[in-house]
């Protein structure tokens, strides 16, 4: 495949980077339907990451939730992406499913030591606790104490995605704020959905794309998310999103991560690129 195929498809060799601190992406880069409506014809599968990372400013890797990769794999992924691009990664579920979270320090270190191979492509790390998880407040707080602020001289940003409704309250938010960790805003009917800001960055996993709309979301809906993202990036908080606790959020400019995840997955790349165009406009 030639460089011209990338150019003809609208990709940029250098990548697109964030727009005023706002990064937009999707979950993963390997999905068969995307070969019909996202990737160019004749693009070989091994170059899909190379292409996707030049259309988007971030990708969330969900596969690491099911098992960590070798450090050389992370290094290869980093090498295939342009300067300024970032990966978010889900931590392996075996850690969050441990009976005693406070005793997972070794597993945490092993995982973080491997993903350090991403270097400056390493973005936020998502710690997902599924519905049904038996969480105890003291043990959970001790687990948060285990998560380091940096690895190999590279700052780390942690994101908490707790899907246990009874655990998600003002006390949970207070723990996240005390540790400087973000919480996921899912905008979902299936998971706890709240937009309280608990860190110096904001993390969204938008789950309402629809198959009958070419871009997954209507133009008006994308304009609304663009406005909200800009408000968060400026250090404010949109007044039309759900919150749990009126406590003051950290102020100042913020980096914002917006991922289009699940729902009508075939539409998510189009949704992400359309939002990027909204932000540029």
XYZ file of C-alpha atoms in Angstrom:
281
model
C 0.000 0.000 0.000
C 1.287 3.431 -0.898
C 1.348 6.662 1.004
C -1.083 8.004 -1.632
C -3.812 5.679 -0.337
C -3.585 7.369 3.048
C -3.669 10.814 1.474
C -6.619 9.960 -0.784
C -8.581 8.757 2.236
C -8.075 12.053 4.058
C -5.569 10.873 6.654
C -2.670 13.062 7.658
C 0.824 11.631 7.919
C 1.595 13.612 11.064
C -1.681 12.914 12.886
C -4.282 15.419 13.994
C -3.547 15.988 17.678
C -5.976 17.344 20.254
C -8.219 20.325 19.535
C -7.806 22.863 22.352
C -6.939 20.062 24.759
C -9.775 17.783 23.641
C -8.948 14.303 22.327
C -11.500 12.202 20.482
C -11.318 8.515 19.663
C -12.854 5.050 19.639
C -12.375 1.716 21.358
C -9.763 -0.403 19.584
C -8.983 -0.395 15.884
C -9.840 -3.942 14.720
C -13.497 -4.412 13.807
C -14.642 -6.044 10.563
C -17.449 -3.568 9.658
C -14.954 -0.695 9.799
C -13.259 -2.191 6.744
C -16.331 -1.135 4.768
C -17.032 2.315 6.203
C -13.796 3.566 7.824
C -10.682 1.966 6.393
C -9.732 2.495 2.730
C -10.153 -0.302 0.236
C -7.070 -2.526 -0.084
C -5.711 -1.424 3.296
C -4.019 -4.453 4.832
C -5.102 -5.259 8.375
C -1.646 -4.817 9.872
C -1.781 -1.123 8.922
C -5.178 -0.365 10.437
C -3.694 1.164 13.579
C -1.361 3.278 11.470
C -4.362 4.629 9.577
C -6.775 5.034 12.528
C -4.213 6.926 14.594
C -3.988 9.542 11.855
C -7.743 10.093 11.755
C -8.239 10.279 15.518
C -6.283 11.743 18.420
C -6.660 8.803 20.838
C -7.721 5.159 21.014
C -8.864 3.223 24.060
C -7.464 -0.312 24.139
C -10.093 -2.646 25.562
C -8.233 -5.885 24.852
C -5.891 -5.343 27.792
C -8.900 -5.826 30.083
C -8.865 -9.497 29.137
C -5.095 -9.901 29.230
C -1.971 -7.761 29.186
C 0.328 -7.752 26.169
C 4.089 -8.130 26.009
C 6.142 -4.908 26.358
C 7.403 -5.289 22.786
C 3.809 -5.292 21.540
C 3.105 -1.986 23.260
C 6.337 -0.592 21.820
C 5.287 -1.649 18.319
C 1.895 0.011 18.718
C 3.581 3.217 19.800
C 5.924 3.119 16.795
C 2.983 2.836 14.394
C 1.307 6.019 15.649
C 2.186 9.691 15.051
C 3.777 12.038 17.541
C 1.166 13.440 19.911
C -1.195 10.468 19.675
C -2.293 8.785 22.928
C -3.576 5.374 23.962
C -5.867 4.825 26.917
C -5.763 1.293 28.286
C -8.038 -0.806 30.430
C -6.222 -2.611 33.230
C -6.561 -6.432 33.296
C -9.805 -7.518 34.931
C -8.019 -10.135 37.041
C -6.728 -7.243 39.166
C -10.144 -5.658 39.802
C -11.723 -9.072 40.420
C -9.289 -9.912 43.224
C -10.945 -10.677 46.567
C -8.570 -8.326 48.373
C -7.671 -5.334 46.217
C -5.083 -4.115 48.699
C -2.970 -7.197 47.937
C -2.724 -6.649 44.180
C 0.378 -4.455 44.286
C 2.527 -6.969 42.411
C -0.017 -7.384 39.631
C -0.403 -3.624 39.316
C 3.362 -3.195 39.025
C 3.635 -5.935 36.386
C 0.926 -4.363 34.230
C 2.243 -0.823 34.520
C 5.802 -1.976 33.890
C 4.691 -3.489 30.590
C 2.681 -0.555 29.295
C 5.574 1.772 30.079
C 6.840 0.625 26.663
C 4.260 2.968 25.129
C 6.440 5.879 26.249
C 4.945 9.259 25.414
C 1.954 7.548 23.737
C 0.693 6.400 27.146
C -2.523 8.128 28.158
C -5.019 7.423 30.972
C -5.408 3.963 32.489
C -8.944 2.747 33.163
C -9.711 0.539 36.169
C -13.131 -1.045 35.523
C -15.096 -2.672 38.335
C -18.045 -4.552 36.878
C -21.551 -4.725 38.280
C -21.668 -7.365 40.966
C -18.162 -6.622 42.253
C -17.990 -6.906 46.046
C -16.289 -3.661 47.014
C -15.387 -2.652 50.554
C -14.598 1.015 51.153
C -11.398 0.556 53.136
C -10.015 -2.060 50.763
C -10.916 0.075 47.743
C -9.172 3.108 49.218
C -6.093 0.987 49.976
C -6.109 -0.135 46.345
C -6.133 3.466 45.141
C -3.093 4.066 47.360
C -1.275 1.362 45.363
C -1.627 3.156 42.032
C 1.528 5.171 41.354
C 1.552 8.738 40.017
C 4.404 8.017 37.598
C 6.359 5.174 36.059
C 9.778 5.451 34.487
C 9.610 9.211 34.875
C 6.355 9.333 32.890
C 3.308 10.766 34.752
C 0.341 8.430 35.065
C -3.356 9.330 34.972
C -5.867 6.924 36.443
C -9.565 6.624 35.621
C -12.107 4.765 37.763
C -15.057 3.058 36.081
C -17.121 1.590 38.920
C -20.302 -0.080 37.678
C -21.680 -0.957 41.110
C -24.597 1.459 41.653
C -24.656 1.177 45.451
C -20.959 2.065 45.648
C -21.187 5.176 43.488
C -21.965 8.035 45.853
C -20.381 11.148 47.336
C -17.997 9.011 49.418
C -16.698 7.294 46.283
C -16.235 10.661 44.583
C -14.356 11.952 47.624
C -11.899 9.043 47.371
C -11.367 9.735 43.684
C -10.756 13.440 44.358
C -8.377 12.698 47.232
C -6.278 10.555 44.886
C -6.543 12.902 41.886
C -8.255 10.252 39.781
C -10.966 10.795 37.182
C -14.265 8.956 37.083
C -15.896 7.850 33.828
C -18.928 9.688 32.477
C -20.694 6.973 30.461
C -23.819 8.779 29.236
C -25.349 5.306 29.380
C -28.643 3.742 30.417
C -26.837 0.580 31.505
C -24.160 1.911 33.868
C -23.929 4.622 36.521
C -23.873 7.864 34.542
C -22.608 11.033 36.183
C -20.318 13.872 35.182
C -18.721 14.929 38.463
C -15.161 16.151 37.832
C -12.721 14.553 40.268
C -9.340 15.173 38.609
C -7.464 17.596 36.396
C -8.811 15.870 33.292
C -12.193 14.556 32.113
C -12.927 11.117 30.657
C -16.061 10.329 28.628
C -17.175 6.994 27.150
C -20.199 7.855 25.020
C -22.491 4.878 24.398
C -25.503 6.105 22.428
C -24.486 5.891 18.756
C -27.289 4.684 16.485
C -27.016 2.525 13.380
C -29.640 4.466 11.412
C -27.564 7.677 11.541
C -24.490 7.793 9.288
C -22.399 9.560 11.956
C -23.937 7.657 14.853
C -25.173 10.896 16.414
C -27.151 13.749 14.894
C -25.407 17.002 14.028
C -27.185 18.734 16.915
C -26.112 16.043 19.378
C -22.488 16.317 18.284
C -22.674 20.103 18.577
C -23.918 19.649 22.146
C -21.029 17.334 23.016
C -18.628 19.783 21.399
C -19.952 22.592 23.594
C -19.741 20.452 26.723
C -16.210 19.297 25.935
C -15.078 22.887 25.461
C -16.654 23.884 28.770
C -14.778 21.116 30.597
C -11.543 21.976 28.780
C -11.824 25.611 29.893
C -12.113 24.493 33.511
C -15.858 24.864 33.845
C -18.684 22.360 34.120
C -21.681 22.084 31.778
C -24.970 22.797 33.539
C -26.956 20.155 31.638
C -25.224 16.916 32.711
C -26.055 14.683 35.712
C -23.994 15.017 38.871
C -23.976 13.271 42.233
C -22.173 15.734 44.473
C -22.147 19.541 44.205
C -18.617 19.682 45.625
C -16.280 22.007 43.755
C -14.278 20.431 40.972
C -10.565 21.069 40.382
C -10.268 24.270 38.381
C -8.017 25.374 35.527
C -7.649 24.153 31.942
C -8.225 20.434 31.550
C -7.454 17.755 29.016
C -10.661 16.056 27.867
C -10.895 12.533 26.439
C -14.025 11.644 24.464
C -14.429 8.059 23.287
C -17.304 6.653 21.250
C -17.744 3.142 22.619
C -20.060 0.170 21.933
C -23.742 0.814 21.016
C -23.792 0.967 17.172
C -20.082 0.260 17.045
C -19.923 0.371 13.252
C -20.771 4.100 13.437
C -18.277 5.107 16.102
C -15.346 6.139 13.846
C -17.692 8.405 11.890
C -19.022 9.867 15.142
C -15.505 10.569 16.386
C -14.389 12.224 13.156
C -17.581 14.289 12.989
C -17.013 15.530 16.534
C -13.442 16.483 15.661
C -14.804 18.552 12.775
C -17.313 20.204 15.123
C -14.489 21.118 17.508
C -12.345 22.497 14.690
C -15.237 24.637 13.506
